Tab-separated table of C-alpha atoms in Angstrom:
chain	number	residue	atom	x	y	z
A	1	MET	CA	11.926	51.121	-62.101
A	2	ASN	CA	8.717	50.543	-60.179
A	3	PRO	CA	7.247	53.833	-58.820
A	4	VAL	CA	6.825	52.304	-55.344
A	5	HIS	CA	10.557	51.549	-55.220
A	6	LYS	CA	11.388	55.184	-56.057
A	7	LYS	CA	9.528	56.446	-52.990
A	8	PHE	CA	11.339	54.191	-50.489
A	9	SER	CA	15.065	53.925	-49.832
A	10	ARG	CA	16.758	50.565	-50.019
A	11	ARG	CA	16.970	50.432	-46.214
A	12	ALA	CA	13.236	51.131	-45.882
A	13	ARG	CA	12.376	48.400	-48.420
A	14	VAL	CA	14.533	45.858	-46.509
A	15	ALA	CA	12.983	46.840	-43.179
A	16	THR	CA	9.456	46.642	-44.617
A	17	GLY	CA	10.159	43.253	-46.194
A	18	GLY	CA	11.536	41.944	-42.890
A	19	ALA	CA	8.458	43.172	-41.038
A	20	VAL	CA	6.149	41.492	-43.539
A	21	LEU	CA	8.052	38.187	-43.165
A	22	ALA	CA	7.865	38.432	-39.375
A	23	VAL	CA	4.096	38.964	-39.477
A	24	VAL	CA	3.618	36.007	-41.835
A	25	ALA	CA	5.794	33.788	-39.631
A	26	LEU	CA	3.938	34.776	-36.460
A	27	ALA	CA	0.576	34.228	-38.120
A	28	GLY	CA	1.683	30.741	-39.165
A	29	PHE	CA	2.955	29.994	-35.678
A	30	GLY	CA	-0.320	31.188	-34.170
A	31	ALA	CA	-2.285	28.872	-36.452
A	32	VAL	CA	-0.108	25.905	-35.534
A	33	ASN	CA	-0.213	26.810	-31.874
A	34	ALA	CA	-3.997	27.158	-31.958
A	35	ASN	CA	-4.330	23.732	-33.564
A	36	ALA	CA	-1.959	22.174	-31.044
A	37	SER	CA	-3.953	23.500	-28.104
A	38	ALA	CA	-7.360	22.548	-29.461
A	39	PRO	CA	-8.998	19.704	-27.572
A	40	ALA	CA	-8.522	16.401	-29.310
A	41	THR	CA	-11.595	14.523	-30.346
A	42	THR	CA	-11.152	10.836	-29.727
A	43	SER	CA	-13.357	7.873	-30.179
A	44	ALA	CA	-13.549	5.024	-27.744
A	45	ALA	CA	-11.424	2.905	-30.098
A	46	ALA	CA	-8.517	5.390	-29.978
A	47	THR	CA	-7.938	5.198	-26.209
A	48	SER	CA	-4.903	3.400	-24.854
A	49	ALA	CA	-5.133	-0.052	-23.362
A	50	ALA	CA	-3.500	-1.188	-20.152
A	51	VAL	CA	-1.579	-4.426	-20.503
A	52	PRO	CA	-0.908	-6.964	-17.773
A	53	ALA	CA	2.590	-7.136	-16.272
A	54	ARG	CA	3.189	-10.546	-17.851
A	55	ALA	CA	2.994	-8.879	-21.300
A	56	THR	CA	5.962	-6.572	-20.659
A	57	THR	CA	9.626	-6.843	-19.855
A	58	THR	CA	12.168	-4.562	-18.261
A	59	SER	CA	15.672	-4.226	-19.580
A	60	THR	CA	18.879	-2.800	-18.184
A	61	HIS	CA	20.694	-0.053	-20.046
A	62	LEU	CA	24.076	1.590	-19.650
A	63	THR	CA	23.776	5.243	-18.621
A	64	ILE	CA	25.300	7.994	-20.726
A	65	ASP	CA	27.683	8.754	-17.853
A	66	ALA	CA	28.870	5.140	-17.670
A	67	ALA	CA	29.225	4.953	-21.459
A	68	THR	CA	31.256	8.164	-21.504
A	69	GLU	CA	33.406	6.925	-18.622
A	70	ALA	CA	34.107	3.672	-20.487
A	71	ALA	CA	34.903	5.429	-23.768
A	72	GLN	CA	37.257	7.871	-22.062
A	73	ALA	CA	39.033	5.056	-20.184
A	74	ALA	CA	39.571	3.157	-23.448
A	75	LEU	CA	40.844	6.289	-25.172
A	76	ASP	CA	43.172	7.042	-22.236
A	77	ALA	CA	44.568	3.496	-22.340
A	78	ALA	CA	45.305	3.895	-26.055
A	79	GLU	CA	46.912	7.306	-25.589
A	80	LYS	CA	49.223	5.888	-22.901
A	81	GLU	CA	50.610	3.621	-25.603
A	82	ASN	CA	50.725	6.428	-28.190
A	83	GLN	CA	47.922	4.871	-30.256
A	84	ARG	CA	45.459	6.979	-32.222
A	85	VAL	CA	42.068	5.309	-31.999
A	86	THR	CA	38.334	5.874	-32.015
A	87	VAL	CA	36.135	4.385	-29.299
A	88	ALA	CA	32.411	3.681	-29.686
A	89	VAL	CA	29.930	2.497	-27.073
A	90	VAL	CA	26.590	1.113	-28.247
A	91	ASP	CA	23.523	0.054	-26.284
A	92	ARG	CA	21.899	-3.390	-26.257
A	93	ASN	CA	20.140	-2.628	-29.523
A	94	GLY	CA	23.328	-1.511	-31.245
A	95	ASN	CA	22.468	2.188	-31.129
A	96	THR	CA	25.463	4.422	-30.528
A	97	ILE	CA	25.533	5.994	-27.078
A	98	VAL	CA	28.876	7.799	-27.383
A	99	THR	CA	31.819	7.909	-29.758
A	100	LEU	CA	35.177	9.519	-29.008
A	101	ARG	CA	37.618	10.020	-31.848
A	102	GLY	CA	41.135	10.453	-30.536
A	103	ASP	CA	43.499	13.034	-31.979
A	104	GLY	CA	44.962	11.714	-35.203
A	105	ALA	CA	42.689	8.662	-35.488
A	106	GLY	CA	42.163	7.551	-39.075
A	107	PRO	CA	38.885	8.286	-40.854
A	108	GLN	CA	38.028	4.576	-41.143
A	109	SER	CA	38.293	4.103	-37.382
A	110	TYR	CA	34.964	5.794	-36.612
A	111	GLU	CA	32.753	3.337	-38.484
A	112	SER	CA	34.979	0.371	-37.589
A	113	ALA	CA	34.706	1.109	-33.860
A	114	GLU	CA	30.914	1.324	-34.048
A	115	ARG	CA	30.652	-1.908	-36.020
A	116	LYS	CA	32.972	-3.772	-33.634
A	117	ALA	CA	30.886	-2.578	-30.653
A	118	PHE	CA	27.677	-3.648	-32.437
A	119	THR	CA	29.129	-7.072	-33.231
A	120	ALA	CA	30.313	-7.628	-29.635
A	121	VAL	CA	26.946	-6.781	-28.079
A	122	SER	CA	25.010	-8.722	-30.717
A	123	TRP	CA	26.795	-11.991	-29.912
A	124	ASN	CA	27.745	-11.188	-26.301
A	125	ALA	CA	31.344	-12.093	-27.025
A	126	PRO	CA	34.634	-10.347	-27.732
A	127	THR	CA	35.071	-9.901	-31.452
A	128	SER	CA	38.404	-11.737	-31.333
A	129	GLN	CA	36.474	-14.895	-30.392
A	130	LEU	CA	33.905	-14.247	-33.095
A	131	THR	CA	36.553	-14.157	-35.821
A	132	GLU	CA	37.233	-17.819	-35.001
A	133	ARG	CA	33.526	-18.636	-35.550
A	134	LEU	CA	33.826	-17.421	-39.134
A	135	GLN	CA	35.749	-20.600	-39.980
A	136	GLN	CA	32.619	-22.665	-39.278
A	137	ALA	CA	30.085	-20.074	-40.502
A	138	PRO	CA	31.725	-17.727	-43.026
A	139	THR	CA	28.435	-16.062	-43.935
A	140	LEU	CA	28.241	-14.418	-40.488
A	141	LYS	CA	30.335	-11.600	-41.944
A	142	ASP	CA	27.488	-10.819	-44.344
A	143	ILE	CA	25.180	-9.621	-41.562
A	144	PRO	CA	24.725	-5.841	-41.971
A	145	GLY	CA	26.507	-3.634	-39.458
A	146	THR	CA	28.925	-6.287	-38.226
A	147	LEU	CA	32.708	-6.330	-38.335
A	148	PHE	CA	34.519	-9.506	-37.384
A	149	LEU	CA	37.858	-8.023	-36.385
A	150	ALA	CA	39.315	-7.996	-32.882
A	151	GLY	CA	38.611	-4.819	-30.932
A	152	GLY	CA	35.076	-5.164	-29.588
A	153	VAL	CA	33.954	-6.357	-26.160
A	154	PRO	CA	30.489	-6.759	-24.654
A	155	VAL	CA	29.369	-5.179	-21.389
A	156	THR	CA	27.035	-7.371	-19.358
A	157	ALA	CA	24.715	-7.109	-16.373
A	158	GLY	CA	23.557	-10.396	-14.900
A	159	ASN	CA	25.234	-12.256	-17.808
A	160	ALA	CA	23.025	-10.398	-20.313
A	161	PRO	CA	24.635	-8.025	-22.797
A	162	ILE	CA	23.670	-4.388	-22.199
A	163	ALA	CA	26.308	-2.593	-24.295
A	164	GLY	CA	29.307	-3.056	-26.537
A	165	ILE	CA	32.593	-1.175	-26.670
A	166	GLY	CA	34.510	-1.045	-29.914
A	167	VAL	CA	37.970	0.370	-30.555
A	168	ALA	CA	39.590	0.825	-33.947
A	169	GLY	CA	42.738	2.445	-35.231
A	170	ALA	CA	45.604	0.691	-33.447
A	171	PRO	CA	47.982	-1.334	-35.627
A	172	SER	CA	46.466	-4.607	-34.390
A	173	GLY	CA	43.099	-5.898	-33.258
A	174	THR	CA	44.782	-7.253	-30.153
A	175	LEU	CA	45.644	-3.711	-29.074
A	176	ASP	CA	42.176	-2.435	-30.003
A	177	GLU	CA	40.591	-5.141	-27.862
A	178	LYS	CA	42.976	-4.450	-24.971
A	179	PHE	CA	41.838	-0.807	-24.981
A	180	ALA	CA	38.149	-1.788	-25.264
A	181	GLN	CA	38.589	-4.096	-22.277
A	182	ALA	CA	40.123	-1.221	-20.286
A	183	GLY	CA	36.981	0.758	-21.042
A	184	ALA	CA	34.699	-2.056	-19.911
A	185	GLN	CA	36.648	-2.490	-16.681
A	186	ALA	CA	36.345	1.235	-15.897
A	187	ILE	CA	32.559	1.115	-15.640
A	188	GLY	CA	31.443	1.608	-12.058
A	189	ARG	CA	34.870	1.859	-10.497
């Protein structure tokens, strides 16, 4: 055994090792902190440029509170009919805002709900209508992230899609879409 280890008890070695790690961590943090607070050297080319108003656009987004309200309303509608579903609300870009998985909802329902919501907002149409479009354009189903099954509805503001609500897990797409519609109708009540 190492002679240094004989002089210190196990508890003392652990305490010493912990102290050494703390000092190393603080020294590293201080170096990072010092670098973060150092004045940045910039050249004239690295400054930001102001753009005219005509070069930008403003978009409307569903708030987290409204998305949560819609998801909960859809889940409540499903629970009233003893259905175990998952509800997803996505923003205009298809990014998930909120997902609620009801008690007993199947594992496949999570992804299906998100994909139905994405599909509804992407085409600004209920997914039940989009399934009919597949007859004329069957390759639509090959677009990544989409799911052409009933159960998704868009949410609009000024006729422009701002969100999608998808429900999955009920025994039929008709029920899923009914619950998604209940969620959409709950927004702003």
